PDB file of C-alpha atoms and ligand atoms in Angstrom:
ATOM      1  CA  UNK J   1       0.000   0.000   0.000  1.00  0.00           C
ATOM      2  CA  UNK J   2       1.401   3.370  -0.798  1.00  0.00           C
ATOM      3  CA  UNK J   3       2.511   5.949   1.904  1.00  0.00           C
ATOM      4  CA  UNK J   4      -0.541   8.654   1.135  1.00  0.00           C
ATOM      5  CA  UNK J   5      -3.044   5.406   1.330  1.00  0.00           C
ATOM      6  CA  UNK J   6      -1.423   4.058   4.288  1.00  0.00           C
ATOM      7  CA  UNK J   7      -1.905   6.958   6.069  1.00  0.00           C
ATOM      8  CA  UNK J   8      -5.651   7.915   5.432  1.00  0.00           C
ATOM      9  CA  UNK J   9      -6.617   4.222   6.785  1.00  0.00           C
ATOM     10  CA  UNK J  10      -3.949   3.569   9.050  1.00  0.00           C
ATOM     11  CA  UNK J  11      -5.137   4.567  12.953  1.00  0.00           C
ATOM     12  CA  UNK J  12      -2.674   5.519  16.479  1.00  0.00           C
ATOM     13  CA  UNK J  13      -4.280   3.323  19.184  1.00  0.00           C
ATOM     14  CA  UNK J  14      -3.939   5.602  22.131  1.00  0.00           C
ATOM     15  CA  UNK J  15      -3.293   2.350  24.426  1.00  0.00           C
ATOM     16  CA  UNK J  16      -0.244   1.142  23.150  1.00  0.00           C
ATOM     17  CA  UNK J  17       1.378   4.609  22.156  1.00  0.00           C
ATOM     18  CA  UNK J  18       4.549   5.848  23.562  1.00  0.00           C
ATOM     19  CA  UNK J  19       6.354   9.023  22.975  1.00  0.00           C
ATOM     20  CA  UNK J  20       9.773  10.418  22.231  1.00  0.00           C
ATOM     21  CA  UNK J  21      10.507  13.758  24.397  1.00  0.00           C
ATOM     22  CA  UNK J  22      13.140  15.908  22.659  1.00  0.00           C
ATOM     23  CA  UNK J  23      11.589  17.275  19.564  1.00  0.00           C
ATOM     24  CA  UNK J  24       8.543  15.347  19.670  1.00  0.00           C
ATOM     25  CA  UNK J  25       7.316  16.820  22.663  1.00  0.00           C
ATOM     26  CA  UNK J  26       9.667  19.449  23.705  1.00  0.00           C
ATOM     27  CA  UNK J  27      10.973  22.015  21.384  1.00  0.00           C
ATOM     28  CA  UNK J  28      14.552  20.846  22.587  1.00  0.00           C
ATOM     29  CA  UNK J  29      16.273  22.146  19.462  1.00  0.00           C
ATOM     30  CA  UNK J  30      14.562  25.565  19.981  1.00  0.00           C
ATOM     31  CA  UNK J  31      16.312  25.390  23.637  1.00  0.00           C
ATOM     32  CA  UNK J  32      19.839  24.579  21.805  1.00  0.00           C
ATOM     33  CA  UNK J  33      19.199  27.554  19.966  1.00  0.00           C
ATOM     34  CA  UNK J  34      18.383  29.940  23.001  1.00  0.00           C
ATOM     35  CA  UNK J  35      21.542  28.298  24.841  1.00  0.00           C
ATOM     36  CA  UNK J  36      24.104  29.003  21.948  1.00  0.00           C
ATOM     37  CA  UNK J  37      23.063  32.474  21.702  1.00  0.00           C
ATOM     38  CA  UNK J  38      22.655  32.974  25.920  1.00  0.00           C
ATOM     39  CA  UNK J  39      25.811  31.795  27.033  1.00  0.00           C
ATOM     40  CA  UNK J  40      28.066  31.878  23.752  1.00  0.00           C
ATOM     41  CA  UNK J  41      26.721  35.247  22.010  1.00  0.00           C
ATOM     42  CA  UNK J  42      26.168  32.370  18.700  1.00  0.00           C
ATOM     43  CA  UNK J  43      23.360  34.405  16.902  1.00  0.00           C
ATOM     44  CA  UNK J  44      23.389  33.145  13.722  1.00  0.00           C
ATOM     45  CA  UNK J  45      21.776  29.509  14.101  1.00  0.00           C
ATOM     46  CA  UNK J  46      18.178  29.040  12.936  1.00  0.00           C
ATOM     47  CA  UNK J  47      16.112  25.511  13.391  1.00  0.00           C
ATOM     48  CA  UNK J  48      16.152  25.019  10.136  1.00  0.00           C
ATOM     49  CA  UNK J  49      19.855  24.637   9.699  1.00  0.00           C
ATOM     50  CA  UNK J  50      19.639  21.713  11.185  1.00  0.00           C
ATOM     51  CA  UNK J  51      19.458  19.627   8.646  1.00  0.00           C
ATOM     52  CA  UNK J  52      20.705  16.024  10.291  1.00  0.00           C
ATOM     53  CA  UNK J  53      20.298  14.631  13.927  1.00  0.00           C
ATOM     54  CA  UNK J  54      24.410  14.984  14.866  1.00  0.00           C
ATOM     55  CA  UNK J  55      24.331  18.961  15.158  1.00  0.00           C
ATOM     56  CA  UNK J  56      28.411  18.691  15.036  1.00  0.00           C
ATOM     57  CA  UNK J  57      27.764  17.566  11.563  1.00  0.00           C
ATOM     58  CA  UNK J  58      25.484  20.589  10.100  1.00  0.00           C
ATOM     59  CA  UNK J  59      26.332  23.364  12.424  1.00  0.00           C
ATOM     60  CA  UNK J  60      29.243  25.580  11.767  1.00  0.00           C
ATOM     61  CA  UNK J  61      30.691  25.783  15.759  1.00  0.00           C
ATOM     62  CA  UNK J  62      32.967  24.179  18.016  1.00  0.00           C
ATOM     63  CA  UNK J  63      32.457  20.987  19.306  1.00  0.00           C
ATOM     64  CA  UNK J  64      32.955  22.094  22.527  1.00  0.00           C
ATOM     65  CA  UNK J  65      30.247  24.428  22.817  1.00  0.00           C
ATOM     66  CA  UNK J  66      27.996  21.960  21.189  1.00  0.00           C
ATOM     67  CA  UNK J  67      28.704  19.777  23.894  1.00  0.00           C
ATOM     68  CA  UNK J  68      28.182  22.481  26.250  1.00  0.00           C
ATOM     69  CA  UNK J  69      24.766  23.209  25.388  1.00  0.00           C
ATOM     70  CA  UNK J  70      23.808  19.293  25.989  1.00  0.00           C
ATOM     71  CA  UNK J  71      25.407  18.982  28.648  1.00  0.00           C
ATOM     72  CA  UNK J  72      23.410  21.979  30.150  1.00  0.00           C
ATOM     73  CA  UNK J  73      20.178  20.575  28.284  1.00  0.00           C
ATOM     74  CA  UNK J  74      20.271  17.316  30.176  1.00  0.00           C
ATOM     75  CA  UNK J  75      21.187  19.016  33.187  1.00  0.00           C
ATOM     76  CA  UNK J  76      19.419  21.677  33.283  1.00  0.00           C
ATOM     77  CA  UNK J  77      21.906  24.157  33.959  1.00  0.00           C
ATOM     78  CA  UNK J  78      19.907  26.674  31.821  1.00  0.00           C
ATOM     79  CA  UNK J  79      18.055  30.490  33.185  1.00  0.00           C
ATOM     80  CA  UNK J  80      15.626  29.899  29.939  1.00  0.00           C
ATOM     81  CA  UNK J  81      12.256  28.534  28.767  1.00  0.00           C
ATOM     82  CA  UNK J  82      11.690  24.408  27.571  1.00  0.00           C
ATOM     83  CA  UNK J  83       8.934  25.115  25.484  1.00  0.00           C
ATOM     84  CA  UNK J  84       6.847  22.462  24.322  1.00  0.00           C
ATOM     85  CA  UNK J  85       6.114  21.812  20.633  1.00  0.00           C
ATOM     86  CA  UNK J  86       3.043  23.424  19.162  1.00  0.00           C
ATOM     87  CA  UNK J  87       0.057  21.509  20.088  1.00  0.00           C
ATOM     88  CA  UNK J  88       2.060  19.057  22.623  1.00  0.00           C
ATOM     89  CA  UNK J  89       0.686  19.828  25.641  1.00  0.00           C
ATOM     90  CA  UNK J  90      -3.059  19.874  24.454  1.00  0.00           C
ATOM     91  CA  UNK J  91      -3.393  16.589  23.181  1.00  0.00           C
ATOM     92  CA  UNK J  92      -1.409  14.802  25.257  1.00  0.00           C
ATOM     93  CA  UNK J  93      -3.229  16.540  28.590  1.00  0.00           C
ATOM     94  CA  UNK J  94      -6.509  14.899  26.401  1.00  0.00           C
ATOM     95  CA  UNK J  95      -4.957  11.531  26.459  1.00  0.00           C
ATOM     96  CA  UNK J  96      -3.667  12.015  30.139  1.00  0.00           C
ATOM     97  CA  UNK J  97      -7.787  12.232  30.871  1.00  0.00           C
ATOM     98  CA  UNK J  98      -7.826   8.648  30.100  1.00  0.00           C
ATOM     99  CA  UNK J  99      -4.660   6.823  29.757  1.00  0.00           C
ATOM    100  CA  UNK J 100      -1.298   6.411  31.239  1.00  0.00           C
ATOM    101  CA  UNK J 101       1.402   7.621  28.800  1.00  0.00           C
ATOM    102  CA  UNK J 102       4.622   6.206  28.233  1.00  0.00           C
ATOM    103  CA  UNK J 103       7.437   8.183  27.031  1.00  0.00           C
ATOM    104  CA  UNK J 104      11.074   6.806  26.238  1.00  0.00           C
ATOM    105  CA  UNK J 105      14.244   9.064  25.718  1.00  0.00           C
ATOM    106  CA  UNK J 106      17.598   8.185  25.039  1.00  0.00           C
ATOM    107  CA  UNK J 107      18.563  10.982  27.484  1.00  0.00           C
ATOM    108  CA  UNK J 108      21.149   9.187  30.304  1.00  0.00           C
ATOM    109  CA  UNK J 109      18.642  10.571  32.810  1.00  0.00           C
ATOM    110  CA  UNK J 110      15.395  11.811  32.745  1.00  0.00           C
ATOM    111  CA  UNK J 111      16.798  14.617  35.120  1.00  0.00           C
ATOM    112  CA  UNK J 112      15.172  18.013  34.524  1.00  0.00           C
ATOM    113  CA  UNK J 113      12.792  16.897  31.964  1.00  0.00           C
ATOM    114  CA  UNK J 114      10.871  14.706  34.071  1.00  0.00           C
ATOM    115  CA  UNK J 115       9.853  18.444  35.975  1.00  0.00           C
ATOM    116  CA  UNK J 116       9.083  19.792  32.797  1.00  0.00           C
ATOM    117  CA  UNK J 117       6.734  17.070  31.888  1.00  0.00           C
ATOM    118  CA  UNK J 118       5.428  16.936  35.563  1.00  0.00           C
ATOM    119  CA  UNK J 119       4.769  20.412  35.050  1.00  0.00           C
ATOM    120  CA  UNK J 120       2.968  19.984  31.447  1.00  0.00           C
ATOM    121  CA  UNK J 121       0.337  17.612  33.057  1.00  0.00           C
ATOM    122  CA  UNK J 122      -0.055  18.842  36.018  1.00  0.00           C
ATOM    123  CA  UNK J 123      -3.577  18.183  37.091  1.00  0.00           C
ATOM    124  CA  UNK J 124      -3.913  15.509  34.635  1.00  0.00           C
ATOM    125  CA  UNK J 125      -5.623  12.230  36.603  1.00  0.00           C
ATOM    126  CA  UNK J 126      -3.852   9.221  34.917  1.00  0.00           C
ATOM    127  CA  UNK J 127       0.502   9.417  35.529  1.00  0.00           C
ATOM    128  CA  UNK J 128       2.731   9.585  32.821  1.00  0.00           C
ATOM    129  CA  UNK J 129       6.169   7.848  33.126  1.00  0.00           C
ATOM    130  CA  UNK J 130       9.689   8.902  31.243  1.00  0.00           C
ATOM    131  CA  UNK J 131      12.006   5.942  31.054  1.00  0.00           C
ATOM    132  CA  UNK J 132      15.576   7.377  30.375  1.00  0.00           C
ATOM    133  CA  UNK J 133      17.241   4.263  28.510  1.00  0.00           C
ATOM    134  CA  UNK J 134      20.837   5.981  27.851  1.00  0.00           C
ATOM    135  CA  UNK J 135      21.308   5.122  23.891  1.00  0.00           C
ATOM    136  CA  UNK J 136      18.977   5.178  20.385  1.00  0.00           C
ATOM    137  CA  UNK J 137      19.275   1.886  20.399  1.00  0.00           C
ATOM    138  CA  UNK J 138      18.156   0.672  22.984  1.00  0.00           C
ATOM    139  CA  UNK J 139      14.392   2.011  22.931  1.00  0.00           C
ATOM    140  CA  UNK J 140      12.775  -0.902  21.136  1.00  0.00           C
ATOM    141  CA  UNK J 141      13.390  -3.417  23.742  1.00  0.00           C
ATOM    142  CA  UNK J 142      11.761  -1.106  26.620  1.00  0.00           C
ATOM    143  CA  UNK J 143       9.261  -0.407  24.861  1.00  0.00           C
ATOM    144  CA  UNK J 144       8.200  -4.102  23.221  1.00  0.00           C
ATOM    145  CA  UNK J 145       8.769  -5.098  27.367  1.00  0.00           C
ATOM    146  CA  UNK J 146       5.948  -2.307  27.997  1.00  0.00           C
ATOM    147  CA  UNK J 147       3.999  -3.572  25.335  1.00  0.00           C
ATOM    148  CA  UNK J 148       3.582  -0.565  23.057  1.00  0.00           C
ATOM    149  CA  UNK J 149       2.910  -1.148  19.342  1.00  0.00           C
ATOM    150  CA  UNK J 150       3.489   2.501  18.159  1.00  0.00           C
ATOM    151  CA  UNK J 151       5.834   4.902  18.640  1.00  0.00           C
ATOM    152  CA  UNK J 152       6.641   9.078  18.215  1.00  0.00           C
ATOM    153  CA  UNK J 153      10.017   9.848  17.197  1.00  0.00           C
ATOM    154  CA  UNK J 154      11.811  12.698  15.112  1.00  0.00           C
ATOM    155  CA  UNK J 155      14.759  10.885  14.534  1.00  0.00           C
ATOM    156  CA  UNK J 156      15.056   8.706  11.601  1.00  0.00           C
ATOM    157  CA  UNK J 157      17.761   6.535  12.146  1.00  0.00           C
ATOM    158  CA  UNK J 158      15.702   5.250  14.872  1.00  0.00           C
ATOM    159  CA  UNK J 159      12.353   4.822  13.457  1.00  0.00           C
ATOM    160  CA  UNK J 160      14.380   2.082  11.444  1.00  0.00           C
ATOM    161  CA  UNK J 161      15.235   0.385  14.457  1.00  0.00           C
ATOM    162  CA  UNK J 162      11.881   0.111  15.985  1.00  0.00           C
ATOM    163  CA  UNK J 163      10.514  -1.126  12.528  1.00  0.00           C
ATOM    164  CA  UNK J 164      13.162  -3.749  12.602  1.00  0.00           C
ATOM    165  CA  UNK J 165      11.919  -4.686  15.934  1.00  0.00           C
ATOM    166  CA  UNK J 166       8.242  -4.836  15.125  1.00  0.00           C
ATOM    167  CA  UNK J 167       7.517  -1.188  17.005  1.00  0.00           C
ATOM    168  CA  UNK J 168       4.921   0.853  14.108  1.00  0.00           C
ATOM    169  CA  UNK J 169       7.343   4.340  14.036  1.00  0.00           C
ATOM    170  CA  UNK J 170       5.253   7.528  13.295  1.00  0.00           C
ATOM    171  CA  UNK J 171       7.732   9.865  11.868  1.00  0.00           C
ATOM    172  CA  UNK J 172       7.471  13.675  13.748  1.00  0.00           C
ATOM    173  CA  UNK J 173       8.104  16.091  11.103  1.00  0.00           C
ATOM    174  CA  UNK J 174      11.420  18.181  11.948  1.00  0.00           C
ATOM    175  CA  UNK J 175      14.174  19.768   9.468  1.00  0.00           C
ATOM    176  CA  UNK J 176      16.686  17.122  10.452  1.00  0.00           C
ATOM    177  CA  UNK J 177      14.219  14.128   9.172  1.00  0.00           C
ATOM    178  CA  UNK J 178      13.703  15.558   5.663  1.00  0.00           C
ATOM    179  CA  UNK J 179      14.719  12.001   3.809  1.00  0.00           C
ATOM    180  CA  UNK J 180      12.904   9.588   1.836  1.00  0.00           C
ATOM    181  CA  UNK J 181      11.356   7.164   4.120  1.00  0.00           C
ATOM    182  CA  UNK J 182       8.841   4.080   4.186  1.00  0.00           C
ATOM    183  CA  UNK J 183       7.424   5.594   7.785  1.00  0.00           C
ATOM    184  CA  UNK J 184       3.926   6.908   8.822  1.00  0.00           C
ATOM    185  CA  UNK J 185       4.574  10.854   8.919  1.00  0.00           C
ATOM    186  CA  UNK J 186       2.947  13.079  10.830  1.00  0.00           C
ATOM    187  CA  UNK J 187       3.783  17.193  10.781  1.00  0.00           C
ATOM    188  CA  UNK J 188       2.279  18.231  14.008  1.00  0.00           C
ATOM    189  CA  UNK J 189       0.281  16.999  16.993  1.00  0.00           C
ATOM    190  CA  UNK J 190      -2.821  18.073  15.164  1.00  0.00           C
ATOM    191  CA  UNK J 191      -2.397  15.768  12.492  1.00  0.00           C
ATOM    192  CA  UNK J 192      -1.124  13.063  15.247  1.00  0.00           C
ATOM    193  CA  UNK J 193      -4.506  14.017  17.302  1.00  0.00           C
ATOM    194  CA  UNK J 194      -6.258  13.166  13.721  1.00  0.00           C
ATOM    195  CA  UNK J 195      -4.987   9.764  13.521  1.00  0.00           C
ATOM    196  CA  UNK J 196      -5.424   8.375  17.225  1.00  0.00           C
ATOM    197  CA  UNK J 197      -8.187   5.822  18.090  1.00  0.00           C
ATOM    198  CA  UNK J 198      -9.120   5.969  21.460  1.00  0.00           C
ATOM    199  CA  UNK J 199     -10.312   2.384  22.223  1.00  0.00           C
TER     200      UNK J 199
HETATM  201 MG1   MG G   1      13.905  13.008  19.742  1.00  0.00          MG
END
């Protein structure tokens, strides 16, 4: 079945979905961005220069301050806003109203995200729970283990490893995922809201 056809009949159930954190749900590139230009004066970086997943690859700046900003990222050690990506926070507070969520990062620690999430849902009756699993790699395992069957992820490399693995990938639109691909797509959370089936 082609891609467009796949994707008019092809459903999300909401049960068995797990999500990806870092530009999925949080606009953790945007925060990159804010962190070059903060605390190195680098001005001249714009999301869509990111054009593939290993920034030291696309971006035009010393490794060190690359490293710098991720380090601070996964740490926290930053005075500015986590935003979440457009739509984020409204559809998955709607899914919070009736289902446990699952998310999976390959973040060494879930550290000062897990706050930021906290924060995102607070109020929200049913938990959600980040598992921090330390490499790409390893996120189809924990996530077969928790039985999920579908998965949000902006990073292509590993949608290819979950399909190997039998985990459905849906693709999250970014400028760093803009290759040819055999993978459910989605451009927003509006369109991802579109496709879920809720029983
Ligand atoms: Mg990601």
């Amino acid at each position: 079945m082609s891609l467009p056809i796949r994707m008019q009949s092809e459903t999300v159930p909401v049960t068995t979905l797990a999500f990806d954190i870092d530009g999925v749900i949080a606009d953790t590139m945007g925060l990159f961005i804010d962190i070059i230009d903060k605390y190195h004066g680098i001005k001249h970086v714009r999301k869509e220069d990111i054009l593939v997943y290993q920034l030291d690859r696309c971006l035009d700046i010393d490794k060190q301050i690359i490293n710098d900003a991720i380090e601070r990222i996964l740490d926290g050690g930053y005075d500015l806003i986590l935003k979440p990506m457009n739509g984020a926070r409204k559809v998955l507070r709607k899914i919070c109203h009736f289902h446990s969520m699952l998310m999976v990062t390959a973040r060494p620690h879930a550290g000062p995200i897990k706050i930021w999430l906290d924060q995102l849902l607070a109020g929200c009756p049913y938990r959600s729970r980040i598992l921090a699993v330390g490499t790409h790699e390893a996120k189809a395992a924990v996530l077969k283990d928790a039985g999920i069957t579908h998965f949000v992820e902006d990073r292509l490399d590993t949608c290819y490893l979950l399909d190997q693995e039998g985990i459905v990938p849906i693709l999250f639109q970014q400028p760093w995922n803009r290759r040819s691909h055999p993978f459910m797509e989605v451009s927003g959370w509006n369109q991802l809201e579109a496709l879920l089936s809720w029983t």
